[in-house]
Coordinates of C-alpha atoms and ligand atoms in Angstrom, one line a residue:
X242 CA -29.8 1.5 -16.9
X243 CA -31.2 2.7 -13.4
X244 CA -29.7 5.5 -11.9
X245 CA -29.2 5.4 -8.2
X246 CA -29.9 8.7 -6.7
X247 CA -26.8 11.0 -5.6
X248 CA -24.6 8.1 -4.6
X249 CA -24.8 4.8 -3.2
X250 CA -23.4 5.6 0.0
X251 CA -25.7 8.6 0.7
X252 CA -28.6 6.7 -0.6
X253 CA -27.9 3.9 2.1
X254 CA -27.7 6.3 4.8
X255 CA -30.4 8.9 4.0
X256 CA -32.5 8.2 1.2
X257 CA -33.7 4.8 0.8
X258 CA -34.0 2.8 4.1
X259 CA -35.4 -0.1 2.0
X260 CA -32.4 -0.4 0.0
X261 CA -30.3 -3.5 1.3
X262 CA -27.3 -2.8 -0.7
X263 CA -25.5 -2.7 -3.9
X264 CA -26.2 -6.3 -4.6
X265 CA -30.0 -5.5 -5.1
X266 CA -29.2 -3.1 -7.9
X267 CA -30.1 -3.6 -11.6
X268 CA -26.4 -3.0 -12.5
X269 CA -25.1 -5.5 -10.1
X270 CA -27.5 -8.0 -11.1
X271 CA -26.7 -7.6 -14.8
X272 CA -22.9 -8.3 -13.7
X273 CA -24.0 -11.5 -12.2
X274 CA -25.7 -12.3 -15.5
X275 CA -22.3 -11.4 -17.5
X276 CA -20.4 -13.6 -15.1
X277 CA -22.8 -16.7 -15.5
X278 CA -22.3 -16.5 -19.3
X279 CA -18.5 -16.2 -19.2
X280 CA -18.3 -19.3 -17.1
X281 CA -18.4 -21.3 -20.1
X282 CA -15.8 -19.6 -22.0
X283 CA -12.1 -19.1 -21.6
X284 CA -10.2 -15.8 -21.5
X285 CA -8.2 -17.3 -24.6
X286 CA -11.3 -17.6 -26.4
X287 CA -12.4 -14.2 -25.8
X288 CA -8.6 -13.0 -27.5
X289 CA -9.3 -15.3 -30.2
X290 CA -12.8 -13.8 -30.9
X291 CA -11.5 -10.1 -30.7
X292 CA -8.2 -9.1 -32.3
X293 CA -8.6 -5.6 -30.8
X294 CA -9.0 -7.1 -27.2
X295 CA -5.4 -6.3 -25.9
X296 CA -5.3 -2.9 -27.4
X297 CA -8.8 -2.2 -26.1
X298 CA -8.4 -3.3 -22.6
X299 CA -5.3 -1.5 -22.1
X300 CA -5.0 2.2 -21.0
X301 CA -2.0 4.6 -20.4
X302 CA -1.7 7.7 -18.0
X303 CA 1.0 9.5 -16.4
X304 CA 3.7 7.1 -17.7
X305 CA 2.0 4.1 -16.5
X306 CA 0.6 1.3 -19.2
X307 CA -2.0 -1.0 -17.9
X308 CA -2.9 -4.1 -19.7
X309 CA -6.0 -5.7 -18.1
X310 CA -7.0 -7.9 -20.9
X311 CA -5.9 -11.0 -19.2
X312 CA -8.8 -10.8 -16.9
X313 CA -11.6 -13.0 -17.8
X314 CA -14.0 -10.2 -18.7
X315 CA -16.1 -9.6 -21.9
X316 CA -16.5 -6.0 -23.5
X317 CA -20.4 -6.4 -22.4
X318 CA -19.2 -7.2 -18.6
X319 CA -16.8 -4.0 -19.0
X320 CA -19.5 -1.8 -20.0
X321 CA -21.8 -3.1 -17.2
X322 CA -19.1 -2.3 -14.7
X323 CA -18.9 1.3 -16.1
X324 CA -22.6 1.2 -15.6
X325 CA -22.2 0.4 -12.2
X326 CA -19.5 2.9 -11.7
X327 CA -22.1 5.5 -13.2
X328 CA -24.8 4.0 -10.9
X329 CA -22.7 4.7 -7.7
X330 CA -21.6 8.1 -9.0
X331 CA -18.0 7.4 -9.1
X332 CA -17.3 10.5 -10.9
X333 CA -19.4 12.6 -8.3
X334 CA -17.3 10.8 -5.6
X335 CA -14.1 11.9 -7.0
X336 CA -15.3 15.4 -7.2
X337 CA -16.5 15.1 -3.5
X338 CA -13.1 14.1 -2.5
X339 CA -11.0 16.7 -4.3
X340 CA -13.2 19.4 -3.3
X341 CA -12.7 18.7 0.5
X342 CA -16.0 17.3 1.3
X343 CA -15.9 15.3 4.7
X344 CA -16.1 11.9 2.9
X345 CA -14.3 10.3 5.9
X346 CA -17.7 10.4 7.7
X347 CA -17.0 8.4 10.8
X348 CA -14.1 10.7 11.6
X349 CA -15.7 13.8 10.3
X350 CA -12.6 14.5 8.0
X351 CA -11.8 15.7 4.7
X352 CA -9.5 13.5 2.2
X353 CA -7.2 15.8 0.4
X354 CA -3.9 14.2 -0.1
X355 CA -4.3 15.4 -3.8
X356 CA -3.7 18.7 -2.1
X357 CA -0.3 18.0 -1.1
X358 CA 1.0 17.2 -4.8
X359 CA -1.0 19.7 -6.5
X360 CA 1.0 21.7 -9.0
X361 CA -1.9 23.3 -10.8
X362 CA -2.4 26.1 -8.2
X363 CA -5.8 25.2 -7.0
X364 CA -6.8 26.7 -3.9
X365 CA -8.4 23.9 -1.6
X366 CA -10.4 26.0 0.9
X367 CA -11.4 24.0 4.1
X368 CA -13.3 25.8 6.6
X369 CA -12.2 29.1 5.3
X370 CA -8.5 28.1 5.5
X371 CA -6.2 28.0 2.3
X372 CA -5.1 24.7 2.6
X373 CA -2.9 25.3 -0.6
X374 CA -0.8 28.1 1.2
X375 CA -0.2 25.8 4.3
X376 CA 0.8 22.8 2.3
X377 CA 3.3 25.2 0.2
X378 CA 4.5 26.7 3.5
X379 CA 5.3 23.5 5.1
X380 CA 6.9 22.0 2.0
X381 CA 9.2 24.8 1.9
X382 CA 10.1 24.3 5.3
X383 CA 10.9 20.6 4.6
X384 CA 12.9 21.4 1.4
X385 CA 14.9 24.1 3.4
X386 CA 15.7 21.6 5.8
X387 CA 16.6 18.8 3.4
X388 CA 18.6 21.1 1.4
X389 CA 20.5 22.1 4.7
X390 CA 21.1 18.4 5.5
X391 CA 22.3 17.5 1.8
X392 CA 24.9 20.5 2.1
X393 CA 26.1 19.2 5.4
X394 CA 24.8 22.4 7.2
X395 CA 23.1 20.4 10.0
X396 CA 25.4 19.7 12.7
X397 CA 25.4 17.4 15.6
X398 CA 26.6 18.0 19.1
X399 CA 30.3 17.6 18.2
X400 CA 30.0 19.7 15.3
X401 CA 30.1 17.1 12.8
X402 CA 27.5 17.2 9.8
X403 CA 24.4 14.8 10.4
X404 CA 24.6 12.2 7.6
X405 CA 22.3 9.5 8.8
X406 CA 18.7 9.3 9.4
X407 CA 16.8 7.0 11.8
X408 CA 12.9 7.1 11.0
X409 CA 10.7 6.0 13.8
X410 CA 7.3 5.3 12.8
X411 CA 5.0 2.5 12.0
X412 CA 2.1 1.8 9.6
X413 CA 1.7 4.8 7.2
X414 CA 4.3 6.7 9.0
X415 CA 6.9 3.9 8.1
X416 CA 5.7 1.9 4.9
X417 CA 5.3 4.7 2.4
X418 CA 8.7 6.4 3.2
X419 CA 10.4 3.4 3.6
X420 CA 9.1 1.9 0.3
X421 CA 10.1 5.0 -1.7
X422 CA 13.6 5.2 -0.3
X423 CA 14.1 1.7 -1.0
X424 CA 12.6 2.2 -4.6
X425 CA 14.6 5.5 -5.3
X426 CA 18.1 4.0 -4.3
X427 CA 19.5 5.2 -7.6
X428 CA 18.5 8.8 -6.6
X429 CA 20.1 8.6 -3.1
X430 CA 22.4 11.4 -2.0
X431 CA 26.0 10.4 -1.5
X432 CA 27.1 9.7 1.8
X433 CA 23.5 9.8 3.1
X434 CA 21.9 6.7 4.9
X435 CA 18.4 6.2 6.4
X436 CA 17.3 3.3 8.7
X437 CA 13.5 2.7 9.4
X438 CA 12.6 1.5 12.7
X439 CA 8.9 0.5 13.2
X440 CA 8.4 -2.5 15.4
X441 CA 8.1 -2.2 19.2
X442 CA 10.3 -5.5 19.3
X443 CA 13.5 -3.6 20.7
X444 CA 15.6 -5.5 18.3
X445 CA 14.4 -3.4 15.6
X446 CA 15.6 -0.3 17.3
X447 CA 18.7 -2.0 18.6
X448 CA 19.6 -3.0 15.1
X449 CA 19.5 0.5 13.8
X450 CA 21.5 2.0 16.9
X451 CA 24.0 -0.7 16.4
X452 CA 25.0 0.8 13.2
X453 CA 24.9 4.6 13.6
X454 CA 26.8 7.2 15.1
X455 CA 24.9 9.1 17.8
X456 CA 26.8 12.5 16.6
X457 CA 26.1 12.4 13.0
X458 CA 22.3 10.9 13.5
X459 CA 19.0 12.8 13.0
X460 CA 16.0 11.0 14.5
X461 CA 12.8 11.7 12.6
X462 CA 10.0 10.7 14.9
X463 CA 7.0 10.3 12.6
X464 CA 3.6 9.8 13.9
X465 CA 0.2 11.5 13.1
X466 CA -1.2 11.2 16.4
X467 CA 2.1 11.1 18.3
X468 CA 0.4 8.6 20.6
X469 CA 1.1 5.4 18.8
X470 CA 2.7 2.9 21.5
X471 CA 5.2 1.4 19.3
X472 CA 6.6 4.8 17.9
X473 CA 6.6 6.6 21.2
X474 CA 8.4 3.8 22.9
X475 CA 11.1 3.6 20.1
X476 CA 11.3 7.3 20.3
X477 CA 11.8 7.4 24.2
X478 CA 14.3 4.5 23.9
X479 CA 16.3 6.5 21.0
X480 CA 16.4 9.7 23.2
X481 CA 17.7 7.6 26.2
X482 CA 20.3 6.1 23.9
X483 CA 21.2 9.3 22.5
X484 CA 21.7 11.0 25.9
X485 CA 23.7 7.7 27.0
X486 CA 26.1 7.9 24.0
X487 CA 27.4 11.6 24.2
X488 CA 24.3 13.4 23.5
X489 CA 22.8 15.9 26.1
X490 CA 19.4 17.8 26.6
X491 CA 20.6 20.9 25.1
X492 CA 21.5 19.2 21.9
X493 CA 18.6 16.9 21.8
X494 CA 16.8 19.8 19.4
X495 CA 19.7 19.2 16.9
X496 CA 19.1 15.3 16.6
X497 CA 15.4 15.0 17.0
X498 CA 12.6 16.5 14.7
X499 CA 8.8 15.5 14.9
X500 CA 6.3 14.8 12.0
X501 CA 2.8 15.0 13.3
X502 CA -0.3 16.8 13.3
X503 CA -0.2 16.9 17.0
X504 CA 1.8 19.7 18.2
X505 CA 0.7 19.3 22.1
X506 CA 2.0 15.6 22.1
X507 CA 5.3 16.8 20.4
X508 CA 5.7 19.4 22.9
X509 CA 5.0 17.0 25.7
X510 CA 7.2 14.6 24.4
X511 CA 10.1 17.1 24.8
X512 CA 10.5 18.3 21.1
X513 CA 10.7 21.9 20.3
X514 CA 7.6 22.7 17.9
X515 CA 10.3 24.5 16.0
X516 CA 11.5 21.2 15.1
X517 CA 8.3 19.8 14.1
X518 CA 7.2 19.4 10.5
X519 CA 3.3 19.6 10.4
X520 CA 0.4 18.1 8.6
X521 CA -3.2 17.8 8.9
X522 CA -6.1 15.5 9.6
X523 CA -7.3 15.6 6.2
X524 CA -4.1 13.6 5.4
X525 CA -4.7 9.9 6.1
X526 CA -1.9 7.9 7.5
X527 CA -1.7 5.3 4.5
X528 CA -2.0 8.5 2.1
X529 CA 0.7 10.5 4.1
X530 CA 4.0 9.9 2.3
X531 CA 3.5 13.2 0.2
X532 CA 3.2 15.1 3.4
X533 CA 5.8 15.8 6.1
X534 CA 5.9 12.2 6.7
X535 CA 8.0 12.1 3.4
X536 CA 10.8 14.0 5.1
X537 CA 13.0 11.0 5.3
X538 CA 12.3 10.6 1.6
X539 CA 13.6 14.1 1.0
X540 CA 16.6 13.7 3.2
X541 CA 17.7 10.6 1.3
X542 CA 16.8 11.5 -2.4
X543 CA 17.2 15.3 -2.0
X544 CA 14.2 17.9 -2.1
X545 CA 14.3 17.9 -5.8
X546 CA 13.7 14.3 -6.3
X547 CA 11.0 14.5 -3.6
X548 CA 9.1 17.2 -5.8
X549 CA 9.6 14.9 -8.9
X550 CA 8.0 12.1 -6.9
X551 CA 5.2 14.4 -6.2
X552 CA 4.9 15.7 -9.7
X553 CA 4.5 12.0 -11.0
X554 CA 1.7 11.6 -8.5
X555 CA 0.2 15.1 -9.6
X556 CA 0.2 13.7 -13.3
X557 CA -2.0 10.8 -12.3
X558 CA -4.1 12.9 -10.3
X559 CA -4.9 15.1 -13.0
X560 CA -5.8 12.1 -15.2
X561 CA -8.0 10.7 -12.7
X562 CA -9.7 13.8 -12.1
X563 CA -10.4 14.6 -15.9
X564 CA -10.4 11.3 -17.8
X565 CA -14.1 9.8 -18.4
X566 CA -14.5 6.7 -16.6
X567 CA -13.8 4.3 -19.7
X568 CA -10.5 5.9 -20.1
X569 CA -9.7 6.4 -16.7
X570 CA -6.8 4.2 -15.4
X571 CA -7.3 4.0 -11.7
X572 CA -11.2 3.6 -12.4
X573 CA -10.6 0.8 -15.0
X574 CA -8.2 -0.8 -12.5
X575 CA -10.7 -0.6 -9.6
X576 CA -13.7 -2.0 -11.8
X577 CA -11.5 -4.9 -12.8
X578 CA -10.7 -5.6 -9.2
X579 CA -14.5 -5.5 -8.3
X580 CA -15.1 -7.8 -11.3
X581 CA -12.9 -10.6 -9.9
X582 CA -13.5 -9.9 -6.3
X583 CA -17.4 -10.0 -6.7
X584 CA -18.2 -11.7 -9.7
X585 CA -15.5 -14.3 -9.9
X586 CA -15.2 -14.9 -6.3
X587 CA -11.4 -14.0 -5.9
X588 CA -10.6 -13.4 -2.2
X589 CA -6.8 -12.9 -2.5
X590 CA -4.9 -10.3 -4.9
X591 CA -1.1 -10.6 -5.3
X592 CA 1.1 -7.6 -5.8
X593 CA 4.1 -8.9 -7.7
X594 CA 6.7 -6.1 -8.6
X595 CA 9.4 -7.6 -11.0
X596 CA 11.8 -5.1 -9.4
X597 CA 13.8 -5.4 -6.4
X598 CA 13.9 -2.1 -5.7
X599 CA 10.0 -2.4 -5.2
X600 CA 10.4 -5.1 -2.5
X601 CA 8.4 -3.1 0.0
X602 CA 5.5 -2.1 -2.4
X603 CA 3.4 -5.3 -1.6
X604 CA 3.8 -4.4 2.1
X605 CA 2.8 -0.7 1.5
X606 CA 0.0 -1.6 -0.5
X607 CA -1.3 -4.2 2.1
X608 CA -1.9 -1.4 4.4
X609 CA -3.1 1.0 1.8
X610 CA -5.6 -1.5 0.3
X611 CA -6.7 -3.6 3.4
X612 CA -6.9 -0.8 6.1
X613 CA -9.0 1.1 3.6
X614 CA -11.2 -1.5 2.4
X615 CA -11.1 -4.2 4.9
X616 CA -14.8 -3.2 6.2
X617 CA -18.0 -5.2 6.6
X618 CA -20.4 -1.9 7.0
X619 CA -21.4 0.6 4.7
X620 CA -21.1 4.3 5.4
X621 CA -24.9 4.0 7.1
X622 CA -23.6 1.3 9.2
X623 CA -25.6 -1.3 7.6
X624 CA -24.0 -4.7 6.5
X625 CA -22.3 -4.1 3.3
X626 CA -23.8 -7.3 1.8
X627 CA -21.1 -7.8 -0.8
X628 CA -17.4 -8.9 -0.4
X629 CA -15.3 -6.0 0.0
X630 CA -11.2 -5.6 0.1
X631 CA -9.4 -8.9 -0.9
X632 CA -6.4 -10.1 1.0
X633 CA -3.3 -8.5 -0.3
X634 CA -0.1 -10.1 -0.3
X635 CA 3.1 -10.1 -2.4
X636 CA 6.9 -10.5 -3.0
X637 CA 9.0 -9.2 -5.7
X638 CA 9.4 -11.5 -8.9
X639 CA 11.1 -13.6 -9.6
X640 CA 11.4 -14.7 -5.8
X641 CA 8.0 -15.2 -5.4
X642 CA 7.9 -17.6 -8.4
X643 CA 10.0 -20.1 -6.3
X644 CA 7.6 -19.9 -3.2
X645 CA 3.9 -19.2 -3.7
X646 CA 3.3 -19.1 -7.5
X647 CA 2.5 -22.9 -7.3
X648 CA -0.7 -21.9 -5.6
X649 CA -1.4 -19.2 -8.1
X650 CA -0.9 -21.7 -11.0
X651 CA -2.5 -24.9 -9.7
X652 CA -4.2 -24.1 -6.4
X653 CA -7.8 -24.6 -5.7
X654 CA -8.3 -20.7 -4.9
X655 CA -8.0 -18.3 -7.9
X656 CA -5.9 -15.3 -6.8
X657 CA -5.7 -12.1 -9.0
X658 CA -2.5 -10.5 -9.7
X659 CA -0.7 -7.3 -10.5
X660 CA 2.7 -7.8 -12.3
X661 CA 4.6 -4.6 -12.3
X662 CA 7.8 -3.7 -13.9
X663 CA 10.1 -1.1 -15.5
X664 CA 11.1 -1.6 -19.0
X665 CA 14.8 -0.3 -18.4
X666 CA 16.7 -0.7 -15.3
X667 CA 19.1 2.0 -13.6
X668 CA 21.5 -1.0 -12.9
X669 CA 22.2 -3.1 -16.1
X670 CA 24.2 -6.2 -15.4
X671 CA 24.8 -8.5 -18.1
X672 CA 21.3 -9.7 -19.1
X673 CA 19.6 -9.8 -15.6
X674 CA 17.0 -7.2 -16.7
X675 CA 16.0 -9.1 -20.0
X676 CA 15.6 -12.3 -17.9
X677 CA 13.6 -10.6 -15.2
X678 CA 11.5 -8.9 -18.0
X679 CA 11.1 -12.6 -19.7
X680 CA 9.6 -13.7 -16.6
X681 CA 7.4 -10.7 -16.1
X682 CA 5.9 -11.4 -19.2
X683 CA 5.8 -15.3 -19.1
X684 CA 4.1 -15.6 -15.8
X685 CA 0.8 -13.7 -16.6
X686 CA 0.7 -15.7 -20.1
X687 CA 1.1 -19.0 -18.2
X688 CA -1.8 -18.0 -15.6
X689 CA -3.9 -17.2 -18.5
X690 CA -3.1 -19.8 -21.2
X691 CA -2.2 -22.8 -19.0
X692 CA -1.4 -26.3 -20.6
X693 CA -4.2 -29.0 -21.3
X694 CA -3.6 -32.8 -20.2
X695 CA -3.6 -33.4 -24.0
X696 CA -0.7 -30.8 -24.3
X697 CA 1.0 -32.6 -21.7
X698 CA 0.6 -35.9 -23.5
X699 CA 2.0 -34.6 -26.4
X700 CA 5.0 -33.3 -24.9
X701 CA 5.7 -36.3 -22.9
X702 CA 5.1 -38.8 -25.9
X703 CA 7.8 -36.6 -27.7
X704 CA 10.2 -37.6 -24.9
X705 CA 9.6 -41.1 -25.2
X706 CA 7.6 -41.4 -21.9
X707 CA 5.6 -44.8 -21.5
X708 CA 1.9 -44.4 -21.9
X709 CA 1.1 -45.6 -18.3
X710 CA 3.7 -43.2 -16.9
X711 CA 2.2 -40.2 -18.8
X712 CA -1.2 -41.3 -17.7
X713 CA -0.1 -41.1 -13.9
X714 CA 1.9 -38.0 -14.3
X715 CA -0.3 -35.8 -17.1
X716 CA -2.8 -34.4 -14.5
X717 CA 0.0 -33.1 -12.2
X718 CA 1.5 -31.3 -15.2
X719 CA -1.5 -29.6 -16.4
X720 CA -2.7 -26.2 -15.9
X721 CA -6.3 -25.0 -15.9
X722 CA -5.0 -21.5 -16.8
X723 CA -7.8 -18.7 -17.1
X724 CA -6.3 -17.0 -13.9
X725 CA -6.6 -13.1 -13.9
X726 CA -3.8 -10.6 -13.8
X727 CA -2.9 -7.3 -14.9
X728 CA 0.2 -6.3 -16.3
X729 CA 1.5 -2.7 -15.2
X730 CA 4.6 -1.4 -17.1
X731 CA 6.4 1.9 -16.7
X732 CA 9.7 2.9 -18.7
X733 CA 12.0 3.1 -15.9
X734 CA 11.5 3.4 -12.0
X735 CA 12.0 7.2 -12.0
X736 CA 10.6 9.3 -8.8
X737 CA 7.9 10.4 -11.4
X738 CA 7.0 6.9 -12.5
X739 CA 6.8 5.8 -8.8
X740 CA 4.7 8.8 -7.9
X741 CA 2.4 7.9 -10.6
X742 CA 2.1 4.2 -9.8
X743 CA 1.5 4.9 -6.0
X744 CA -1.3 7.5 -6.9
X745 CA -2.7 5.1 -9.3
X746 CA -3.1 2.6 -6.6
X747 CA -4.6 5.2 -4.0
X748 CA -7.3 6.1 -6.5
X749 CA -8.1 2.6 -7.3
X750 CA -8.4 1.7 -3.8
X751 CA -10.9 5.0 -3.1
X752 CA -13.0 4.1 -6.3
X753 CA -13.5 0.4 -5.0
X754 CA -14.5 1.7 -1.7
X755 CA -17.2 4.1 -3.5
X756 CA -18.6 1.0 -5.1
X757 CA -18.7 -1.2 -2.0
X758 CA -20.3 1.9 -0.2
X759 CA -17.6 1.9 2.7
X760 CA -15.5 4.5 4.3
X761 CA -12.1 3.8 2.8
X762 CA -10.5 6.2 5.0
X763 CA -10.9 5.1 8.5
X764 CA -9.6 2.1 10.3
X765 CA -11.7 1.3 13.6
X766 CA -10.5 -2.3 13.1
X767 CA -7.2 -1.5 14.4
X768 CA -8.5 -0.2 17.9
X769 CA -9.8 -3.2 20.1
X770 CA -6.3 -5.0 19.6
X771 CA -4.7 -1.9 20.7
X772 CA -7.1 -1.3 23.8
X773 CA -6.6 -4.8 24.9
X774 CA -2.7 -4.6 24.6
X775 CA -3.0 -1.7 27.0
X776 CA -5.0 -3.6 29.5
X777 CA -2.5 -6.6 29.3
X778 CA 0.6 -4.8 29.5
X779 CA 0.8 -4.5 33.2
X780 CA 0.0 -8.1 33.7
X781 CA 3.2 -9.2 31.6
X782 CA 5.3 -9.2 35.0
X783 CA 6.6 -12.0 36.9
X784 CA 5.2 -10.7 39.8
X785 CA 1.5 -10.3 38.5
X786 CA -1.0 -12.5 40.0
X787 CA -2.8 -15.1 37.8
X788 CA -4.7 -13.6 35.3
X789 CA -8.6 -14.1 35.5
X790 CA -10.2 -11.6 33.7
X791 CA -9.9 -12.5 30.1
X792 CA -11.0 -15.8 28.3
X793 CA -9.5 -18.8 29.7
X794 CA -7.1 -19.2 26.6
X795 CA -5.8 -15.6 27.0
X796 CA -5.5 -15.9 30.6
X797 CA -3.3 -19.1 30.3
X798 CA -1.2 -17.5 27.6
X799 CA -0.5 -14.4 30.1
X800 CA 0.3 -16.8 32.8
X801 CA 2.5 -19.0 30.8
X802 CA 4.6 -16.1 29.5
X803 CA 5.0 -14.9 33.3
X804 CA 5.8 -18.3 34.5
X805 CA 8.5 -18.7 31.5
X806 CA 10.0 -15.5 32.0
X807 CA 10.1 -16.1 35.8
X808 CA 12.1 -19.5 35.3
X809 CA 14.9 -17.4 33.9
X810 CA 14.6 -16.6 30.2
X811 CA 14.5 -13.0 31.3
X812 CA 18.4 -13.0 31.6
X813 CA 18.4 -14.0 27.8
X814 CA 16.2 -11.2 27.0
X815 CA 18.4 -8.7 28.4
X816 CA 21.0 -9.5 25.4
X817 CA 18.5 -8.1 23.0
X818 CA 18.0 -4.5 24.5
X819 CA 19.6 -1.8 22.5
Ligands
LIG934 O1 -2.8 1.4 13.9 C1 -3.1 1.7 12.4 C2 -2.5 3.3 12.3 O2 -3.5 4.1 13.1 C3 -2.4 3.5 10.9 O3 -3.4 3.7 10.1 C4 -1.5 4.5 10.9 O4 -0.8 4.7 9.8 C5 -0.5 4.0 11.9 O5 -1.3 3.4 13.0 C6 0.3 4.9 12.7 O6 -0.2 6.1 13.3 P1 0.6 7.3 13.7 O7 1.0 7.8 12.5 O8 -0.4 8.1 14.3 O9 1.6 6.8 14.8

């Protein structure tokens, strides 16, 4: 096995200008050969030939069990993937991340979300600052605030206790806390409610404001940069609504807090820095629910359960830092994903939680994965040369089964999938959970095993179908099978289990980024649309002259919007104002 010097990303950038990419490495080519060999085999054949396959292609860590044996991968291919991980120095990459190296090179930032949930008393020095101390101090402020809220000690402008949170944020300042608050409903504090507002569509804010009492509501303005158009617009409108509904300038401080890295912008917005919970530029937005951005979680489930969530993530972190790659759950999950993506040509990945409480997990992972690894240049700026992050989508099971699983089972494209479930439920009702679990088990089996036309013939013959009818219908009722999936199981959806599952995915994404040689921690791809929206905003006006400075289609749409709004739909729009 050839060893690539230092790590692939660095060698692209500094060491070997001749290197065109990971696809030129001996390890990659070896994997291509394994994929070729496996074409003639079915996953079920691999099981038949290897009684230890299920056990050996499974791994458990921090209360999370992963069975990846239903992927069409051989022991040899797995060994080759581990060789690839070794060649790109995944272990070194992990060390560089947790030691605070500025691995987010395009933004010159460290990536230290692990420090936010480190209960092992590590120091985390960055530029001479002891991050651990700052993290502990800020968490102590959050805990004190959340505890006061839980006890009813935070009083609104009428002297009544606050009991409702409206979290205003978007992307990482929304998806994580929203997903966790939904997932941990059994842990909600009695009498407390949380609403999440993200979309700049005024209806999102309007729907929340329709349901809250200003005197009892705390607005949590969550934005790492405190410049995001959607969040700033929603926050301004929320404050205007508060002032128009009994609040006053001098009571804003009791009803508005900010979660941000940008003290100056928070102050400029009119929130006292005393009402600000801080985090730092080394916390990526999509990795930020463990920081002050998690305040809404702590307010809704209590500070102790928030800590349990962090401890679950910490347990996964400890495993990730110390387990050898061949036993490392996030590393193996990442490698199997690379296998399906790059050596089996799978372009889409379904996240399928068989748990209604995890309904927002697919949306959360969509950002975590697609914003991280939806890149086409390597760290050096050279084309990456291989396929990177897949399209991530999903829905809770069993709903998805009655919507898009048809394509998963019989479509022309192969989609990989993660099936996720908890063995026990917090809310047993009749045999609902058993039925849910039966489906959680059945679908991966169906995807892998499939059903041959011969089997369809035998079934239909038993039911006395005439042969000509069977001939007509059999191709439609056959399933090719051989479709890859992972099964991920926890005992129960506790805060610890949830923390561990989220951390598992964060690390999986990071490892895949290391292999592809991309920077998983920037998101320049979101910038252009934002810039153009700023330019277009003043043109969305009935009095604007015809648009001329965009392409013809864009000009046409702008003009059409203005014409429609001048023609009278504006009065309809008024109804939707909060
Ligand atoms: O537009 C993408 C993004 O920058 C995400 O990465 C981020 O999570 C989101 O916007 C919100 O950003 P902020 O927390 O700064 O408002």
